[in-house]
Amino acid sequence: MVLEIIKYGHPVLRERGARITAITPEIRQLAADMLETMHASKGVGLAAQQVARAVQMAVHDVRGVKDRPSTMELDGRPADVDSLMPLVLINPEFTPVGEPVSGPEGCLSFPEIFADISRSQTIDVVAQNLAGETLRFRCGGLLARAIQHEHDHLRGILFIDRMSRASKLEHQDELDLLRAETKAALKARAR
Ligand code: ZN
């Protein structure tokens, strides 16, 4: 089922996600719904907070993006990124390996707003999958950027928090408008 993606101004986007301690049928269903929602919106990543569920789970799929490559290494050997997509990460953690690089970023909770954000080029990731197994891999490029962006969401951190002061100023009016619209919609719904 395609879920509603909540927008900037919704309080759940600022909540830290609870650690997932058991892969229940509800968690499996949430993962399936998040994948469907991400694909319907043509996103490369989606965190549970963005569907108003503050738990530590994010989904990723970089197959649709050909002009911004991703790399993956499993056990020190290059692996086929596409064969590992879509990727569901539960309780993900990462360690930066490469230097930070600046690159364009957007967010499904901030429609039409894009800015350059600095992220590590390469990261080592540890997470659980839906089978409850521990995944360990190194990745780079777009996938590394997406995983860092979603990892932030799981902690209530948004890409506007990492924008340069100049980018944020440039987008301030759009951000204020989006937040006001979200708050007004929430208020209307509460009536
Ligand atoms: Zn986002």
Tab-separated table of C-alpha atoms and ligand atoms in Angstrom:
chain	number	residue	atom	x	y	z
A	1	MET	CA	0.000	0.000	0.000
A	2	VAL	CA	1.267	3.463	-0.887
A	3	LEU	CA	1.449	5.510	2.310
A	4	GLU	CA	1.246	9.259	2.746
A	5	ILE	CA	4.680	10.900	2.891
A	6	ILE	CA	4.647	13.539	5.596
A	7	LYS	CA	6.181	16.913	4.850
A	8	TYR	CA	8.426	19.390	6.644
A	9	GLY	CA	6.581	20.819	9.651
A	10	HIS	CA	5.169	17.435	10.746
A	11	PRO	CA	6.496	16.704	14.249
A	12	VAL	CA	7.357	13.024	13.559
A	13	LEU	CA	10.164	14.150	11.214
A	14	ARG	CA	11.946	15.449	14.315
A	15	GLU	CA	11.527	12.238	16.345
A	16	ARG	CA	14.337	9.798	16.923
A	17	GLY	CA	13.296	6.312	15.772
A	18	ALA	CA	12.977	3.473	18.276
A	19	ARG	CA	15.362	0.563	17.722
A	20	ILE	CA	13.666	-2.432	16.151
A	21	THR	CA	14.128	-5.421	18.446
A	22	ALA	CA	11.982	-7.985	16.596
A	23	ILE	CA	11.071	-8.380	12.924
A	24	THR	CA	7.318	-8.705	13.437
A	25	PRO	CA	4.683	-9.081	10.687
A	26	GLU	CA	3.926	-5.366	11.235
A	27	ILE	CA	7.564	-4.449	10.508
A	28	ARG	CA	7.548	-6.608	7.345
A	29	GLN	CA	4.358	-4.935	6.180
A	30	LEU	CA	5.780	-1.493	6.939
A	31	ALA	CA	8.905	-2.341	4.884
A	32	ALA	CA	6.753	-3.506	1.943
A	33	ASP	CA	4.593	-0.376	2.144
A	34	MET	CA	7.651	1.883	2.397
A	35	LEU	CA	9.174	0.272	-0.711
A	36	GLU	CA	5.926	0.734	-2.611
A	37	THR	CA	5.706	4.347	-1.441
A	38	MET	CA	9.338	5.104	-2.387
A	39	HIS	CA	8.935	3.548	-5.836
A	40	ALA	CA	5.664	5.410	-6.451
A	41	SER	CA	7.453	8.693	-5.678
A	42	LYS	CA	10.568	7.746	-7.679
A	43	GLY	CA	12.760	8.312	-4.628
A	44	VAL	CA	16.117	6.615	-3.945
A	45	GLY	CA	15.492	6.354	-0.214
A	46	LEU	CA	12.758	6.609	2.398
A	47	ALA	CA	12.941	6.527	6.195
A	48	ALA	CA	10.132	5.289	8.460
A	49	GLN	CA	9.768	8.811	9.929
A	50	GLN	CA	8.630	10.001	6.486
A	51	VAL	CA	5.549	7.778	6.748
A	52	ALA	CA	5.011	8.967	10.323
A	53	ARG	CA	6.502	5.892	12.028
A	54	ALA	CA	9.442	6.695	14.296
A	55	VAL	CA	11.364	3.403	14.068
A	56	GLN	CA	14.873	2.620	12.843
A	57	MET	CA	14.167	1.368	9.343
A	58	ALA	CA	14.956	2.824	5.942
A	59	VAL	CA	14.535	1.558	2.383
A	60	HIS	CA	16.729	2.353	-0.622
A	61	ASP	CA	16.772	1.739	-4.347
A	62	VAL	CA	19.306	3.433	-6.629
A	63	ARG	CA	18.573	1.374	-9.773
A	64	GLY	CA	16.595	4.163	-11.419
A	65	VAL	CA	19.499	6.638	-11.377
A	66	LYS	CA	22.023	6.080	-14.146
A	67	ASP	CA	23.916	9.383	-14.117
A	68	ARG	CA	25.025	9.171	-10.466
A	69	PRO	CA	26.759	5.830	-9.913
A	70	SER	CA	26.913	3.809	-6.718
A	71	THR	CA	29.500	1.282	-5.615
A	72	MET	CA	29.240	-1.653	-3.227
A	73	GLU	CA	31.827	-3.969	-1.699
A	74	LEU	CA	31.013	-7.141	0.181
A	75	ASP	CA	33.880	-8.810	2.066
A	76	GLY	CA	36.357	-6.523	0.312
A	77	ARG	CA	35.168	-7.459	-3.186
A	78	PRO	CA	33.175	-5.316	-5.602
A	79	ALA	CA	29.541	-6.404	-5.677
A	80	ASP	CA	26.756	-5.699	-8.151
A	81	VAL	CA	24.747	-2.844	-6.646
A	82	ASP	CA	21.598	-3.560	-8.664
A	83	SER	CA	21.431	-7.173	-7.506
A	84	LEU	CA	21.186	-5.954	-3.893
A	85	MET	CA	18.331	-3.520	-4.589
A	86	PRO	CA	15.871	-2.747	-3.170
A	87	LEU	CA	17.703	-2.577	0.128
A	88	VAL	CA	15.895	-2.566	3.487
A	89	LEU	CA	18.109	-1.512	6.406
A	90	ILE	CA	17.024	-2.028	10.015
A	91	ASN	CA	18.897	-0.276	12.867
A	92	PRO	CA	21.592	0.930	10.417
A	93	GLU	CA	24.900	2.383	11.606
A	94	PHE	CA	27.776	3.591	9.472
A	95	THR	CA	31.414	4.659	9.709
A	96	PRO	CA	32.755	7.242	7.240
A	97	VAL	CA	35.686	5.966	5.180
A	98	GLY	CA	36.248	8.468	2.384
A	99	GLU	CA	36.504	12.210	2.409
A	100	PRO	CA	33.318	14.278	2.506
A	101	VAL	CA	32.115	15.419	-0.916
A	102	SER	CA	29.480	17.963	-1.772
A	103	GLY	CA	26.622	16.783	-3.990
A	104	PRO	CA	23.041	17.624	-4.918
A	105	GLU	CA	20.328	16.312	-2.624
A	106	GLY	CA	16.579	16.435	-2.322
A	107	CYS	CA	14.062	14.888	0.069
A	108	LEU	CA	10.546	13.523	-0.489
A	109	SER	CA	9.439	15.481	2.607
A	110	PHE	CA	10.657	18.725	0.963
A	111	PRO	CA	9.146	18.702	-2.554
A	112	GLU	CA	11.008	20.791	-5.148
A	113	ILE	CA	13.772	21.847	-2.738
A	114	PHE	CA	17.323	20.842	-3.672
A	115	ALA	CA	20.717	21.831	-2.283
A	116	ASP	CA	24.321	20.675	-2.214
A	117	ILE	CA	25.096	18.757	0.962
A	118	SER	CA	28.461	17.466	2.161
A	119	ARG	CA	28.518	13.713	2.897
A	120	SER	CA	31.206	11.038	3.091
A	121	GLN	CA	32.007	9.616	-0.334
A	122	THR	CA	32.389	6.098	1.094
A	123	ILE	CA	30.937	4.484	4.226
A	124	ASP	CA	31.033	1.137	6.016
A	125	VAL	CA	27.513	0.066	6.955
A	126	VAL	CA	26.247	-2.399	9.547
A	127	ALA	CA	22.511	-3.101	9.705
A	128	GLN	CA	19.995	-5.894	9.983
A	129	ASN	CA	17.885	-7.100	7.094
A	130	LEU	CA	14.289	-8.335	7.193
A	131	ALA	CA	15.523	-11.874	7.849
A	132	GLY	CA	17.139	-10.557	11.054
A	133	GLU	CA	20.638	-11.212	9.629
A	134	THR	CA	23.477	-8.742	10.108
A	135	LEU	CA	24.535	-7.024	6.880
A	136	ARG	CA	28.014	-5.523	6.567
A	137	PHE	CA	29.116	-3.729	3.428
A	138	ARG	CA	31.073	-0.769	2.109
A	139	CYS	CA	29.368	1.513	-0.350
A	140	GLY	CA	30.073	4.717	-2.223
A	141	GLY	CA	28.536	7.287	-4.500
A	142	LEU	CA	24.795	7.865	-4.582
A	143	LEU	CA	23.960	4.867	-2.379
A	144	ALA	CA	26.343	6.103	0.347
A	145	ARG	CA	24.736	9.545	0.144
A	146	ALA	CA	21.214	8.075	0.342
A	147	ILE	CA	22.058	5.873	3.331
A	148	GLN	CA	23.563	8.850	5.212
A	149	HIS	CA	20.511	10.995	4.385
A	150	GLU	CA	18.101	8.291	5.664
A	151	HIS	CA	20.288	7.585	8.701
A	152	ASP	CA	19.835	11.255	9.611
A	153	HIS	CA	16.037	10.920	9.300
A	154	LEU	CA	16.103	7.994	11.748
A	155	ARG	CA	17.592	10.433	14.285
A	156	GLY	CA	15.234	13.308	13.540
A	157	ILE	CA	17.885	15.188	11.524
A	158	LEU	CA	16.841	16.788	8.233
A	159	PHE	CA	18.913	17.814	5.211
A	160	ILE	CA	18.127	21.469	5.884
A	161	ASP	CA	20.165	21.057	9.107
A	162	ARG	CA	23.182	20.280	6.910
A	163	MET	CA	22.626	22.968	4.266
A	164	SER	CA	25.058	25.846	4.045
A	165	ARG	CA	23.766	29.075	5.516
A	166	ALA	CA	23.551	30.485	1.976
A	167	SER	CA	21.443	27.557	0.651
A	168	LYS	CA	19.129	27.742	3.624
A	169	LEU	CA	18.650	31.469	3.171
A	170	GLU	CA	17.978	30.922	-0.523
A	171	HIS	CA	15.215	28.414	0.333
A	172	GLN	CA	13.902	30.109	3.490
A	173	ASP	CA	10.654	31.376	1.961
A	174	GLU	CA	9.792	27.979	0.443
A	175	LEU	CA	10.647	26.288	3.746
A	176	ASP	CA	8.491	28.666	5.782
A	177	LEU	CA	5.590	28.175	3.357
A	178	LEU	CA	5.903	24.378	3.384
A	179	ARG	CA	6.008	24.277	7.191
A	180	ALA	CA	2.979	26.556	7.450
A	181	GLU	CA	1.018	24.405	4.960
A	182	THR	CA	1.874	21.223	6.862
A	183	LYS	CA	0.859	22.740	10.208
A	184	ALA	CA	-2.414	24.073	8.749
A	185	ALA	CA	-3.248	20.643	7.250
A	186	LEU	CA	-2.530	18.927	10.588
A	187	LYS	CA	-4.723	21.407	12.422
A	188	ALA	CA	-7.576	20.963	9.923
A	189	ARG	CA	-7.342	17.197	10.278
A	190	ALA	CA	-7.446	17.388	14.070
A	191	ARG	CA	-10.789	19.184	14.027
B	1	ZN	ZN	14.734	12.818	3.198
